[in-house]
Amino acid sequence: MRIEAESDGVSASRKHLVFAYYVTGHGFGHATRVTEVVRHLILAGHDVHVVTGAPDFVFTSEIQSPRLFIRKVLLDCGAVQADALTVDRLASLEKYSETAVKPRASILEIETEWLNSIKADLVNTLHFADPCKANTRKQVSDVVPVACRAAADAGIRSVCVTNFSWDFIYAEYVMAAGIHHRSIVWQIAEDYSHCEFLIRLPGYCPMPAFRDVIDVPLVVRRLHKSAKEVRKELGIDNDVKLVILNFGGQVITYLRPSHSVKPEPSGWKLKEDYLPEGWLCLVCGASESEDLPPNFKKLAKDAYTPDIIAASDCMLAHILQETAFGKNYASDKLSGARRLRDAIVLGYQLQRAPGRDIDIAIPEWYVTAENQLGQSSPSSPVGVGGSVFGIEDFEILHGDVQGFPDTVAFLKGLSELGEKHTRRERKAASSLFNWEEDIFVARAPGRLDVMGGIADYSGSLVLQMPIREACHVALQKVHPSKHRLWKHAQARQNAKGGNPKAVLQIVSYGSELSNRGPTFDMDLSDFTDEEGNPISYEKANKYFAQDPSQKWAAYAAGAILVLMHELGVRFEDSISMLISSAVPEGKGVSSSASVEVASMSAIAAAHGLNIMPRDLALLCQKVENHIVGAPCGVMDQMASACGEANKLLAMICQPAEIVGLVEIPNHIRFWGLDSGIRHSVGGADYGSVRIGTFMGLKMIKSKASEELSELRADGVNYDEVEQDDIELLKQEASLDYLCNLLPHRYEALYAKAIPESIIGETFLEQYNNHNDAVTIIDQKRTYSVRFPTIHPVYENFRVKTFKALLTSATSNDQLTALGELLYQCHYSYGACGLGSDGTDRLVHLVQELQHSAASKAEGVTLCGAKITGGGSGGTVCVIGRNCLKSSEHIFEVQKRYKKATGYLPFIFEGSSPGAGKFGYLKIRRRAVHATEDDSSLSPP
């Protein structure tokens, strides 16, 4: 017997089960989702006790059955919100503490007793010979943490059903609002670890505390009417495309023509051109007095939303029933807090606790997670005398970990790949390497742009500091006959004849946070044409751009094609790569360059290529310019490849001449503050400013040529003109880099010749081209020219002055002058159109503290700040005196920014060496840990 066809759900059971279903107190959405699962379980013949704080009607309106029992108890609180979009983080933590932490002992006692009472009254007559199936009771939690622990105490199996978990959500709240509540995170993670597995719904966030995962489709309420009936009732033709506008009963979003979704303040007006032609928007919660455009239609207040939305079939209840019978979906249990900590260390990069002098990669309070729960603390990864604990599985044949905790953690993660994994990335990585072959490991840091920034492509001097956060790449080359292929890669080879061919397979950790695929693979023959020659960079760019979720692979795989083109390298062996980056993406600290440099370094090491760090950086720039398609300069790659810890890499970008490493004086310190606004050098603003700069260069050269021609046309005897002036005009007429133009020459001869802006078509008519190989002029677009031209001329001068000041006598005037140069650079970025509200706010907060009465009384602390890198968001560089008070002021800036914006800036501090200084590791596994046919694993 089966449930009626409309449910296609759970088989009616021959065994009667009792389910305790705990529902989080965060919103009605969870309760309505639970209702549909509960309905299916009851139809299958089971009893369901719903433990909830939601009103009864949420359940009884859809379920009328004596098998439904509702128990009104609230065991968590979710998030405290002022409205649909505003979360009070501190209030949320404090309320959770009051709701679930302080009364925890009594909650566990009461819940355990209640769960046992269900057994005595309802299922105590059922017995099974198999001890694994002796318990027919089942506890389900819609993400209520303490319910998992209570079930374990009562000897009942438990499952969580959700697309987010409170340990991950509250971790951000702790950093933003109240680190004294941080033990909440670890306790929640431990509670979750008691459940059998996670049933994960679409739209999920990282949930590392759970030990096993089953992905299911969307869970929604059942339909009462067909789509055809709904359209007929609303008077909508079948060929009209529908979109629904709804958020918690409040209309707060709409679709623009660019298909982006943007929050609007109260009082906004919907406009007809917000929707593409042929679309109709059904608006939920619109006020009766609101007049809508003709392509927007109000829904009635009591409209049943599931009838309007396309609903997925509910298969969830079947999994719950089978688990209650004893089916084992889960693997061996580990500490939930430990898994959460490991996930943070290996790529999730939750923000650091302020006020701590923490090591390179592991924030102190994450390391002590298990101590917070009264458990044994994990030993330090680096032992006495530099010996490394936790990576004994590997023999290091070349290189040295140099005591870097992040490198130790990465190697330890490699050693654990032999274990059975169910998470998507780890499952794919577990079958990546042949443990009988050598593995090469490279490390490359991100960078903080102290001075120079976008003037790099104009030939400026730049000063860059490599940061602590770095990318690690593990790489193995192996003969195609020994390569452990993923299933679909093997199928692809079989379709081509079955003979082993060289394949590239890449796993990249952190994909869940970056909205990209965790794996990439290709036949290396795709990089060659029919004659065996490397394909063009343009063709490679199109190859990687086919699938947006796979475009990230261009940063790593592109190194192979560049080596083929530039050095004539032939790749005949298969290549496996594992990428793990702690450099946050989109924050303007060169996450892309660190991936490129680490990948290129690992490839070079594995193939015996001796490439000098400078040359390696130039090759990596080609990857980003030509294969990725981002028009960046070379300073990012140079800093990542050639930098040294606690020094500024000084480089003249013509194209990449290192002029030295500048020691950072002991009394000076640099910080980076992330604005929370995502930055990209592939964005339109960066590219258009670069085009405007090259337009200005072309105009200056043209003007200089005109001046020389006029001298000749006027019949002026060159002997009557200062020869130096003639030479200067000749140099300026053939200027290769705009930064070689002196500021006073610009002001004297060229300032009036540079227009504020120009249309692309007009420029091309007058000047033919702008001579920049990595950007293309849009003829219809208007480009700013004056400020993008002025910026590199003066920035080069500012950077030279900054470098000279660093070696001058220590004084308050020195710090003030250094800070002033940063401020000038910042406002010049803004004039170019590369500023942002967030970075401007951070710079202003630094100024407030610098000029406050308290700061003046204490002496110079913070003294300057500027936007960095490509601009338009990203990170702000701050300079100040290296003292405790300066650190306190940095945290004060962080606190004030959070209060104003709701976002807590990530603080970058400290430094580490570039890839050239680190070198590479060559490692070999001492003993292979057998896994269950992991060679047949497929990447997700």
Coordinates of N, CA and C in Angstrom, one line a residue, residues 761-915:
E761 N 34.1 56.3 -29.3 CA 34.1 56.4 -30.8 C 34.9 57.7 -31.2
T762 N 34.7 58.8 -30.4 CA 35.4 60.0 -30.7 C 36.9 59.8 -30.5
F763 N 37.3 59.1 -29.5 CA 38.8 58.9 -29.2 C 39.4 58.1 -30.4
L764 N 38.7 57.1 -30.8 CA 39.2 56.2 -31.9 C 39.3 57.0 -33.2
E765 N 38.4 57.9 -33.5 CA 38.5 58.7 -34.7 C 39.7 59.6 -34.7
Q766 N 40.0 60.1 -33.5 CA 41.1 61.1 -33.4 C 42.5 60.4 -33.2
Y767 N 42.5 59.3 -32.5 CA 43.8 58.7 -32.1 C 44.0 57.2 -32.6
N768 N 43.0 56.7 -33.2 CA 43.1 55.3 -33.8 C 43.0 54.2 -32.8
N769 N 43.9 54.2 -31.7 CA 43.9 53.2 -30.7 C 44.5 53.7 -29.4
H770 N 44.4 52.9 -28.4 CA 45.0 53.4 -27.1 C 46.2 52.5 -26.7
N771 N 46.6 51.6 -27.5 CA 47.8 50.8 -27.3 C 47.8 50.0 -26.0
D772 N 46.7 49.5 -25.6 CA 46.7 48.6 -24.4 C 46.2 47.2 -24.9
A773 N 47.0 46.2 -24.7 CA 46.7 44.9 -25.3 C 45.6 44.1 -24.5
V774 N 45.3 44.6 -23.3 CA 44.4 43.8 -22.5 C 43.1 44.4 -22.2
T775 N 42.8 45.6 -22.8 CA 41.5 46.2 -22.7 C 41.0 46.6 -24.1
I776 N 39.7 46.6 -24.3 CA 39.1 47.0 -25.6 C 38.1 48.2 -25.3
I777 N 38.2 49.2 -26.2 CA 37.4 50.4 -26.1 C 36.0 50.1 -26.6
D778 N 35.0 50.4 -25.8 CA 33.6 50.4 -26.2 C 33.3 51.7 -26.9
Q779 N 33.0 51.7 -28.1 CA 32.8 53.0 -28.9 C 31.6 53.8 -28.3
K780 N 30.7 53.2 -27.7 CA 29.5 53.9 -27.3 C 29.6 54.4 -25.8
R781 N 30.7 54.0 -25.2 CA 30.8 54.4 -23.8 C 31.6 55.7 -23.6
T782 N 31.3 56.4 -22.6 CA 32.0 57.7 -22.2 C 33.0 57.3 -21.1
Y783 N 34.3 57.6 -21.4 CA 35.4 57.3 -20.5 C 35.9 58.5 -19.8
S784 N 36.1 58.4 -18.5 CA 36.8 59.5 -17.7 C 38.2 59.4 -18.1
V785 N 38.8 60.6 -18.4 CA 40.2 60.6 -18.8 C 41.1 61.4 -17.9
R786 N 40.7 62.6 -17.5 CA 41.5 63.5 -16.8 C 42.1 62.9 -15.5
F787 N 41.2 62.4 -14.6 CA 41.6 61.9 -13.3 C 42.4 60.6 -13.4
P788 N 42.0 59.6 -14.3 CA 42.8 58.4 -14.5 C 44.2 58.7 -15.0
T789 N 44.3 59.9 -15.7 CA 45.6 60.3 -16.2 C 46.5 60.9 -15.1
I790 N 45.8 61.8 -14.4 CA 46.6 62.5 -13.3 C 47.1 61.5 -12.2
H791 N 46.2 60.5 -11.9 CA 46.5 59.6 -10.8 C 47.9 59.0 -10.9
P792 N 48.3 58.2 -11.9 CA 49.6 57.6 -11.9 C 50.8 58.5 -12.0
V793 N 50.6 59.7 -12.6 CA 51.6 60.7 -12.6 C 52.0 61.1 -11.2
Y794 N 51.0 61.4 -10.3 CA 51.3 61.8 -9.0 C 51.5 60.6 -8.0
E795 N 50.9 59.5 -8.3 CA 51.1 58.3 -7.5 C 52.5 57.9 -7.5
N796 N 53.1 57.9 -8.6 CA 54.5 57.5 -8.7 C 55.4 58.3 -7.8
F797 N 55.1 59.6 -7.8 CA 55.9 60.6 -7.0 C 55.6 60.3 -5.5
R798 N 54.3 60.0 -5.2 CA 53.9 59.7 -3.8 C 54.7 58.5 -3.3
V799 N 54.7 57.5 -4.1 CA 55.3 56.2 -3.7 C 56.8 56.4 -3.5
K800 N 57.5 57.1 -4.3 CA 58.9 57.4 -4.2 C 59.2 58.2 -2.9
T801 N 58.3 59.2 -2.6 CA 58.4 59.9 -1.4 C 58.2 59.1 -0.2
F802 N 57.2 58.2 -0.2 CA 56.9 57.3 0.9 C 58.1 56.4 1.2
K803 N 58.7 55.8 0.1 CA 59.8 54.9 0.3 C 61.0 55.7 1.0
A804 N 61.2 56.9 0.6 CA 62.3 57.7 1.2 C 62.0 58.0 2.6
L805 N 60.7 58.3 2.9 CA 60.4 58.7 4.3 C 60.5 57.5 5.3
L806 N 60.3 56.3 4.8 CA 60.5 55.1 5.6 C 61.8 55.0 6.2
T807 N 62.8 55.5 5.5 CA 64.2 55.4 6.0 C 64.7 56.6 6.7
S808 N 63.8 57.6 6.9 CA 64.2 58.9 7.5 C 64.1 58.7 9.0
A809 N 64.5 59.8 9.7 CA 64.6 59.7 11.2 C 63.2 59.5 11.8
T810 N 63.2 58.8 12.8 CA 61.9 58.5 13.5 C 61.4 59.7 14.2
S811 N 60.1 60.1 13.9 CA 59.5 61.3 14.5 C 58.0 61.2 14.2
N812 N 57.3 62.1 14.9 CA 55.9 62.2 14.7 C 55.6 62.8 13.3
D813 N 56.5 63.7 12.9 CA 56.4 64.3 11.5 C 56.5 63.2 10.4
Q814 N 57.4 62.3 10.7 CA 57.6 61.2 9.7 C 56.3 60.4 9.5
L815 N 55.7 60.0 10.7 CA 54.4 59.2 10.6 C 53.3 60.0 10.0
T816 N 53.2 61.3 10.3 CA 52.2 62.1 9.8 C 52.3 62.3 8.3
A817 N 53.5 62.5 7.8 CA 53.8 62.6 6.4 C 53.5 61.3 5.6
L818 N 53.9 60.2 6.2 CA 53.5 58.9 5.6 C 52.0 58.7 5.5
G819 N 51.3 59.0 6.5 CA 49.9 58.9 6.5 C 49.2 59.8 5.5
E820 N 49.7 61.1 5.4 CA 49.2 62.0 4.4 C 49.3 61.5 3.0
L821 N 50.4 60.8 2.7 CA 50.5 60.3 1.4 C 49.5 59.2 1.1
L822 N 49.1 58.4 2.1 CA 48.1 57.4 1.9 C 46.7 58.1 1.7
Y823 N 46.4 59.1 2.5 CA 45.2 59.9 2.3 C 45.1 60.4 0.9
Q824 N 46.2 61.0 0.4 CA 46.2 61.6 -1.0 C 45.9 60.6 -2.0
C825 N 46.5 59.4 -1.9 CA 46.2 58.3 -2.8 C 44.8 57.9 -2.8
H826 N 44.2 57.8 -1.6 CA 42.8 57.4 -1.4 C 41.9 58.3 -2.2
Y827 N 42.0 59.6 -2.0 CA 41.1 60.5 -2.6 C 41.3 60.6 -4.1
S828 N 42.5 60.3 -4.6 CA 42.8 60.2 -6.0 C 42.1 59.0 -6.6
Y829 N 42.0 57.9 -5.9 CA 41.2 56.8 -6.4 C 39.8 57.2 -6.5
G830 N 39.2 57.9 -5.5 CA 37.9 58.3 -5.6 C 37.6 59.2 -6.8
A831 N 38.5 60.1 -7.1 CA 38.4 61.0 -8.2 C 38.3 60.2 -9.5
C832 N 39.0 59.1 -9.6 CA 39.0 58.2 -10.8 C 37.7 57.4 -10.9
G833 N 36.9 57.4 -9.9 CA 35.7 56.6 -9.9 C 35.9 55.2 -9.3
L834 N 37.0 55.0 -8.5 CA 37.2 53.7 -8.0 C 37.1 53.6 -6.4
G835 N 36.3 54.6 -5.9 CA 36.1 54.6 -4.5 C 34.8 53.8 -4.2
S836 N 34.4 53.7 -2.9 CA 33.2 53.1 -2.5 C 32.8 53.6 -1.1
D837 N 31.5 53.5 -0.8 CA 31.0 54.0 0.5 C 31.7 53.4 1.6
G838 N 32.0 52.1 1.5 CA 32.6 51.3 2.6 C 34.0 51.7 2.9
T839 N 34.8 51.8 1.8 CA 36.2 52.2 2.0 C 36.3 53.7 2.5
D840 N 35.5 54.5 1.9 CA 35.5 55.9 2.4 C 35.1 56.0 3.9
R841 N 34.2 55.2 4.3 CA 33.8 55.2 5.7 C 35.0 54.8 6.6
L842 N 35.6 53.7 6.2 CA 36.8 53.3 7.0 C 37.9 54.3 7.1
V843 N 38.2 55.0 6.0 CA 39.2 56.0 6.0 C 38.8 57.2 6.9
H844 N 37.5 57.5 6.8 CA 37.0 58.6 7.7 C 37.1 58.2 9.1
L845 N 36.8 57.0 9.5 CA 36.9 56.6 10.9 C 38.3 56.6 11.4
V846 N 39.3 56.3 10.5 CA 40.7 56.4 10.9 C 41.0 57.9 11.2
Q847 N 40.5 58.8 10.3 CA 40.7 60.2 10.5 C 40.1 60.7 11.8
E848 N 38.9 60.2 12.1 CA 38.3 60.6 13.4 C 39.1 60.3 14.6
L849 N 39.6 59.1 14.6 CA 40.5 58.7 15.7 C 41.8 59.5 15.7
Q850 N 42.4 59.7 14.6 CA 43.7 60.4 14.5 C 43.6 61.8 15.0
H851 N 42.5 62.5 14.7 CA 42.3 63.9 15.1 C 41.5 64.1 16.4
S852 N 41.2 63.0 17.1 CA 40.4 63.1 18.3 C 41.3 63.7 19.4
A853 N 40.7 64.3 20.4 CA 41.4 65.0 21.5 C 42.2 63.9 22.2
A854 N 41.5 62.7 22.4 CA 42.2 61.6 23.2 C 43.5 61.2 22.5
S855 N 43.4 61.0 21.1 CA 44.5 60.6 20.4 C 45.7 61.6 20.4
K856 N 45.3 62.9 20.3 CA 46.4 63.9 20.4 C 47.1 63.9 21.8
A857 N 46.3 63.6 22.8 CA 46.9 63.6 24.1 C 47.8 62.4 24.3
E858 N 47.5 61.3 23.6 CA 48.3 60.1 23.8 C 49.5 60.0 22.8
G859 N 49.5 60.9 21.8 CA 50.6 60.8 20.8 C 50.0 60.1 19.6
V860 N 50.8 60.1 18.5 CA 50.4 59.6 17.2 C 50.1 58.1 17.4
T861 N 49.0 57.6 16.9 CA 48.7 56.2 16.8 C 48.4 55.9 15.4
L862 N 47.2 55.9 14.9 CA 46.9 55.8 13.5 C 47.1 57.1 12.8
C863 N 47.7 57.0 11.6 CA 48.0 58.3 11.0 C 47.7 58.4 9.5
G864 N 47.1 57.3 8.9 CA 46.7 57.4 7.5 C 46.1 56.1 7.0
A865 N 45.3 56.2 5.9 CA 44.6 55.1 5.4 C 44.3 55.3 3.9
K866 N 44.2 54.2 3.1 CA 43.9 54.4 1.7 C 43.2 53.1 1.2
I867 N 42.4 53.2 0.2 CA 41.9 52.1 -0.5 C 43.0 51.4 -1.2
T868 N 42.9 50.1 -1.5 CA 44.0 49.3 -2.1 C 43.7 48.7 -3.4
G869 N 44.7 48.2 -4.0 CA 44.5 47.3 -5.2 C 43.7 48.0 -6.3
G870 N 42.7 47.2 -6.8 CA 41.9 47.7 -7.9 C 40.8 48.7 -7.5
G871 N 40.6 48.9 -6.2 CA 39.6 49.8 -5.8 C 38.2 49.3 -5.9
S872 N 37.2 50.2 -5.8 CA 35.8 49.8 -5.9 C 35.4 48.9 -4.8
G873 N 35.8 49.1 -3.6 CA 35.6 48.2 -2.5 C 36.9 47.5 -2.1
G874 N 36.7 46.4 -1.5 CA 37.9 45.6 -1.1 C 38.4 46.1 0.3
T875 N 39.8 46.2 0.4 CA 40.4 46.4 1.7 C 41.1 47.8 1.7
V876 N 41.1 48.4 3.0 CA 41.8 49.6 3.2 C 43.1 49.3 4.0
C877 N 44.2 49.9 3.5 CA 45.4 49.8 4.2 C 45.5 51.0 5.2
V878 N 45.9 50.7 6.4 CA 46.1 51.7 7.5 C 47.5 51.6 8.0
I879 N 48.1 52.8 8.2 CA 49.4 52.9 8.8 C 49.3 53.6 10.2
G880 N 50.2 53.1 11.1 CA 50.2 53.8 12.4 C 51.4 53.4 13.2
R881 N 51.5 53.9 14.4 CA 52.6 53.5 15.2 C 52.4 52.1 15.8
N882 N 53.5 51.4 15.9 CA 53.5 50.0 16.3 C 53.4 50.0 17.8
C883 N 52.2 50.1 18.4 CA 52.0 50.1 19.8 C 50.6 49.6 20.2
L884 N 50.4 49.2 21.4 CA 49.2 48.7 21.9 C 48.0 49.6 21.6
K885 N 48.2 50.9 21.8 CA 47.1 51.9 21.7 C 46.6 51.9 20.2
S886 N 47.6 51.7 19.3 CA 47.2 51.7 17.8 C 46.3 50.5 17.6
S887 N 46.6 49.4 18.2 CA 45.8 48.2 18.0 C 44.4 48.4 18.5
E888 N 44.4 49.0 19.7 CA 43.1 49.3 20.3 C 42.2 50.2 19.4
H889 N 42.9 51.2 18.7 CA 42.2 52.1 17.8 C 41.7 51.3 16.6
I890 N 42.5 50.4 16.1 CA 42.1 49.5 15.0 C 40.8 48.8 15.3
F891 N 40.7 48.2 16.5 CA 39.5 47.5 17.0 C 38.4 48.5 17.1
E892 N 38.7 49.7 17.5 CA 37.6 50.8 17.6 C 37.1 51.1 16.3
V893 N 37.9 51.2 15.3 CA 37.5 51.4 13.9 C 36.6 50.3 13.5
Q894 N 37.0 49.1 13.8 CA 36.2 47.9 13.4 C 34.9 47.9 14.1
K895 N 34.8 48.3 15.3 CA 33.6 48.4 16.1 C 32.6 49.4 15.5
R896 N 33.2 50.6 15.3 CA 32.3 51.7 14.7 C 31.8 51.4 13.3
Y897 N 32.6 50.7 12.5 CA 32.2 50.4 11.2 C 31.0 49.4 11.3
K898 N 31.2 48.4 12.2 CA 30.1 47.4 12.4 C 28.8 48.1 12.8
K899 N 29.0 49.0 13.7 CA 27.8 49.7 14.3 C 27.1 50.5 13.2
A900 N 27.9 51.1 12.2 CA 27.3 51.9 11.2 C 26.7 51.1 10.0
T901 N 27.4 49.9 9.8 CA 27.0 49.2 8.6 C 26.4 47.8 8.8
G902 N 26.6 47.3 10.1 CA 26.2 45.9 10.4 C 27.3 44.9 9.9
Y903 N 28.4 45.3 9.4 CA 29.4 44.4 8.9 C 30.7 44.6 9.7
L904 N 31.2 43.5 10.2 CA 32.5 43.5 11.0 C 33.7 43.3 10.1
P905 N 34.5 44.3 9.9 CA 35.7 44.1 9.0 C 36.6 43.1 9.4
F906 N 37.1 42.3 8.5 CA 38.2 41.4 8.8 C 39.5 42.2 8.9
I907 N 40.3 41.9 9.9 CA 41.6 42.6 10.1 C 42.7 41.7 9.6
F908 N 43.5 42.3 8.6 CA 44.7 41.6 8.1 C 45.9 42.2 8.9
E909 N 46.6 41.4 9.5 CA 47.8 41.9 10.2 C 48.9 40.8 10.2
G910 N 50.1 41.2 10.1 CA 51.2 40.2 10.0 C 51.6 39.9 8.6
S911 N 52.7 39.2 8.4 CA 53.2 39.0 7.1 C 53.8 37.6 7.0
S912 N 54.1 37.1 5.8 CA 54.7 35.8 5.6 C 55.5 35.9 4.2
P913 N 56.4 35.0 4.0 CA 57.3 35.1 2.8 C 56.5 34.7 1.5
G914 N 57.0 35.2 0.4 CA 56.5 34.8 -0.9 C 56.8 33.4 -1.3
A915 N 56.3 32.9 -2.4 CA 56.5 31.6 -2.9 C 57.9 31.3 -3.1

